[in-house]
Short mmCIF file of C-alpha atoms in Angstrom, two decimals:
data_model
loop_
_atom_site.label_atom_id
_atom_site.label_comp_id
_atom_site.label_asym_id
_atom_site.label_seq_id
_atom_site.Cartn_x
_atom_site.Cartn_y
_atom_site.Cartn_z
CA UNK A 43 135.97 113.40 92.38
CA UNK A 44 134.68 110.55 94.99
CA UNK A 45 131.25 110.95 96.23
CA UNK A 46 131.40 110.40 100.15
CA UNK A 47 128.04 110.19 102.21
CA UNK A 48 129.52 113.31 104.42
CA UNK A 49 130.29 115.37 101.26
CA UNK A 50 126.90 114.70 99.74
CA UNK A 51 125.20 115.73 103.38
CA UNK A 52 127.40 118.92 103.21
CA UNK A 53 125.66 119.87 99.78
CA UNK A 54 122.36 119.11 101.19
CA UNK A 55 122.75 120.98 103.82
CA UNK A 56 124.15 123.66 101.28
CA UNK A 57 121.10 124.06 98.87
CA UNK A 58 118.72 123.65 102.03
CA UNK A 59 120.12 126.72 103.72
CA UNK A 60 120.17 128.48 99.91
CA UNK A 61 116.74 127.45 99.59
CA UNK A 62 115.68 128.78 103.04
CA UNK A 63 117.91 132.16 101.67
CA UNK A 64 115.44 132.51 98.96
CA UNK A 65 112.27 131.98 101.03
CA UNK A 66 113.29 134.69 103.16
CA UNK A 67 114.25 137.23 100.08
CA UNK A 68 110.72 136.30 98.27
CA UNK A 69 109.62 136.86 101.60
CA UNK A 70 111.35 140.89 101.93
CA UNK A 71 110.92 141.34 98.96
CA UNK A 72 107.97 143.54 96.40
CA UNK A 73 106.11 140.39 94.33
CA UNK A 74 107.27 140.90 90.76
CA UNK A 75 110.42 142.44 91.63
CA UNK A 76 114.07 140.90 90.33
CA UNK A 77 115.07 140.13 94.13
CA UNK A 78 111.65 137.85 94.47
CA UNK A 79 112.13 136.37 91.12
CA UNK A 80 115.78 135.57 92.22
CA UNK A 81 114.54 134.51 95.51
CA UNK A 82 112.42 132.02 93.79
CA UNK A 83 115.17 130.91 91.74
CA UNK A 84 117.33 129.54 94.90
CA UNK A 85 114.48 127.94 96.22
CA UNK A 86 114.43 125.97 93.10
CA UNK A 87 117.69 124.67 93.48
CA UNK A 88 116.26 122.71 96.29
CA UNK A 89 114.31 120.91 93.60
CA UNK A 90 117.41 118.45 92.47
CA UNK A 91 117.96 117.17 95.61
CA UNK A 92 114.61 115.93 96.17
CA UNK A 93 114.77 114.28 93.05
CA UNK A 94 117.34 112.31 94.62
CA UNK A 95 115.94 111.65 97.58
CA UNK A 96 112.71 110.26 95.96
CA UNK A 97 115.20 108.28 93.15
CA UNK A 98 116.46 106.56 96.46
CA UNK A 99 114.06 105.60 97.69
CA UNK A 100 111.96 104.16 95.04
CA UNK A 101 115.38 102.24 94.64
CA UNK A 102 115.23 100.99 98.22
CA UNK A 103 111.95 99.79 97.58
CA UNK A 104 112.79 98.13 94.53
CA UNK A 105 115.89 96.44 95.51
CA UNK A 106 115.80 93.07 96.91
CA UNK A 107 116.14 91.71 99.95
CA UNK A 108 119.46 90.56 100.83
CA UNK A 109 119.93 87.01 100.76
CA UNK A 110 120.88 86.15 104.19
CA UNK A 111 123.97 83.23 104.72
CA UNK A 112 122.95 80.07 106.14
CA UNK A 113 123.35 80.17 109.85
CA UNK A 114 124.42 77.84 112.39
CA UNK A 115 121.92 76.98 114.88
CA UNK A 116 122.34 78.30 117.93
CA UNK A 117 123.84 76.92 121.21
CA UNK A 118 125.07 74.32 118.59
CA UNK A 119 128.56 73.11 119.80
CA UNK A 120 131.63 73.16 117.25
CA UNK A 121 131.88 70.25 115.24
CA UNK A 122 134.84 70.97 113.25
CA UNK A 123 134.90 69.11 109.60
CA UNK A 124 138.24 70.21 108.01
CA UNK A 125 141.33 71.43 109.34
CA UNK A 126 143.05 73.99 107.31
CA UNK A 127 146.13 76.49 107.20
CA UNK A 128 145.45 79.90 107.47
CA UNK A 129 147.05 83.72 106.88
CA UNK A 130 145.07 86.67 107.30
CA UNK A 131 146.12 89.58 105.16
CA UNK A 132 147.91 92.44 106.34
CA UNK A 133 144.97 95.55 106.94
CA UNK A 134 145.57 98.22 105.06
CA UNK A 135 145.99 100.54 107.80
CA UNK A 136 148.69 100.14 110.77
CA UNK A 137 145.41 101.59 113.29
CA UNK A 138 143.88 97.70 111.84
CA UNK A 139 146.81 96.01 113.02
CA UNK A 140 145.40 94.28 115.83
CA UNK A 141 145.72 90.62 116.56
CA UNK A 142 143.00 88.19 115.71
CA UNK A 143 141.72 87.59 119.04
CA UNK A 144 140.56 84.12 120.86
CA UNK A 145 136.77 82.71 120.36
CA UNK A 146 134.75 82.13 117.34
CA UNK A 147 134.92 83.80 113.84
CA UNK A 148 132.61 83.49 110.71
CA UNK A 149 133.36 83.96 107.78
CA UNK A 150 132.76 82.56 104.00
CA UNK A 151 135.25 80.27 102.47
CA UNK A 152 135.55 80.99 98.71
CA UNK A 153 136.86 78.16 96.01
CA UNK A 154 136.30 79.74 92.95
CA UNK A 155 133.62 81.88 92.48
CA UNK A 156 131.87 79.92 95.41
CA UNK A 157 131.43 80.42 98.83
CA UNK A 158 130.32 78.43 101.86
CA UNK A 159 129.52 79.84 105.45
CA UNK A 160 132.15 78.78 107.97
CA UNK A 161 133.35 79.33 111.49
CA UNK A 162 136.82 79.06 113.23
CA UNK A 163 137.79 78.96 116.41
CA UNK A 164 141.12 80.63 118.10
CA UNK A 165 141.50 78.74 121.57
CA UNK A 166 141.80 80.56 124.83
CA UNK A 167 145.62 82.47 125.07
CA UNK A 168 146.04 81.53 120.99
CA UNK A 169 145.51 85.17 119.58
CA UNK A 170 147.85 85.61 116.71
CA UNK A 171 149.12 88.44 114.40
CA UNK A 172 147.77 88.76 111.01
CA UNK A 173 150.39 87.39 108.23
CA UNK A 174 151.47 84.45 110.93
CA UNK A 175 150.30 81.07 109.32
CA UNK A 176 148.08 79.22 111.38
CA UNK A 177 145.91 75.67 112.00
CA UNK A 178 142.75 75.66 112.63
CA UNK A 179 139.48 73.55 112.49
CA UNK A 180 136.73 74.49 110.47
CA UNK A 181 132.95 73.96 110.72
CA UNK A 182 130.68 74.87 108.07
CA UNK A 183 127.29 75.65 107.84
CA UNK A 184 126.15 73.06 105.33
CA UNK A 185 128.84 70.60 105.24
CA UNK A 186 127.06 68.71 102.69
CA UNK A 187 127.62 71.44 99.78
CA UNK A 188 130.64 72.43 101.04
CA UNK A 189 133.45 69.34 101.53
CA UNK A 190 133.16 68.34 97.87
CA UNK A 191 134.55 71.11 97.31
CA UNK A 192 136.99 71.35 100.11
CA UNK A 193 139.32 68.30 99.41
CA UNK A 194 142.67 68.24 101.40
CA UNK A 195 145.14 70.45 99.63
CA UNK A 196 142.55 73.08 98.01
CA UNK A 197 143.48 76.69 98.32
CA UNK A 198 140.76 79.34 99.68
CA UNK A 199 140.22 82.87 100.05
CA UNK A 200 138.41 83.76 103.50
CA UNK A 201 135.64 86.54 103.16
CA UNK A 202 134.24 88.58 106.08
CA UNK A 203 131.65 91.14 104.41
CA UNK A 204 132.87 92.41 101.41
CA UNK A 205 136.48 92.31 102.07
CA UNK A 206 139.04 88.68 101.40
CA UNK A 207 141.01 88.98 104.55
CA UNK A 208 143.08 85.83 104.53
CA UNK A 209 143.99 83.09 102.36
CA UNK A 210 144.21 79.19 103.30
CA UNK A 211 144.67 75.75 102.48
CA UNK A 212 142.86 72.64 103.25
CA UNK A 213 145.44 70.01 105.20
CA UNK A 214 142.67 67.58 105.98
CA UNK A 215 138.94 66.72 106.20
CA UNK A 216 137.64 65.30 108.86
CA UNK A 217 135.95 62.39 108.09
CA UNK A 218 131.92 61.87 108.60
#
């Protein structure tokens, strides 16, 4: 069975409200009696999920911080430096069908097992639907790692968070 964050807040909210059950039976009830001793035993069931809650944190605290991607500097005009062929993937659900709308997009561009920060640009009036195959110019962030690796003709996957959303192919660089 999956684990989703709004079936593990049902649950807490469960043993909360069956530990505030037992607080109020030890509560009505005479010390040393089976309904205070059973009492006492729901309020102990309250016991696992603070376990968890301290677990998590002391995890948060440990973890590291997230390295963040190089960024472009800002108010920094588009330079492009290769111009590739693009075609986002279909989403996985028709409500995600929407087309990939005009401006700027960042994303990482992944040859192998490494990636590069990029950005694209869809003109003014040049939204398109996702599985269309497209042009467009790319900049990235530190073009200096990056176009060895980006010669014309290398295939890509495009990564936005944790998700590959399109696939490319280099036509040409740009030269410096």
């Amino acid at each position: 069975m999956a684990s989703t964050p709004s079936a593990r807040k049902r649950i807490v909210i469960a043993l909360l409200c069956t530990a505030v059950a037992g607080a109020v039976l030890r509560a009505l009830s005479q010390p040393a009696s089976t309904l205070h001793d059973i009492g006492t035993l729901l309020m102990l069931l309250w016991l696992p999920v603070i376990g968890s809650v301290i677990a998590w944190l002391v995890a948060r605290m440990r973890r590291p911080a997230t390295p963040q991607p190089a960024a472009f500097e800002p108010g920094r005009a588009f330079a492009a430096h290769a111009l590739v062929e693009l075609t986002m993937r279909a989403p996985e659900l028709p409500a995600d069908d929407t087309p990939v709308a005009e401006g700027e997009h960042r994303c990482a561009l992944v040859v192998g097992s490494e990636g590069f920060s990029a950005r694209w640009m869809v003109p003014p009036g040049g939204a398109f639907r996702r599985g269309d195959v497209r042009t467009a110019e790319v900049e990235f962030s530190r073009p200096d790692a990056a176009l060895p690796r980006f010669a014309a003709g290398t295939a890509f996957r495009m990564l936005v968070g944790e998700s590959f959303v399109g696939d490319g192919r280099v036509l040409r660089v740009r030269e410096a």
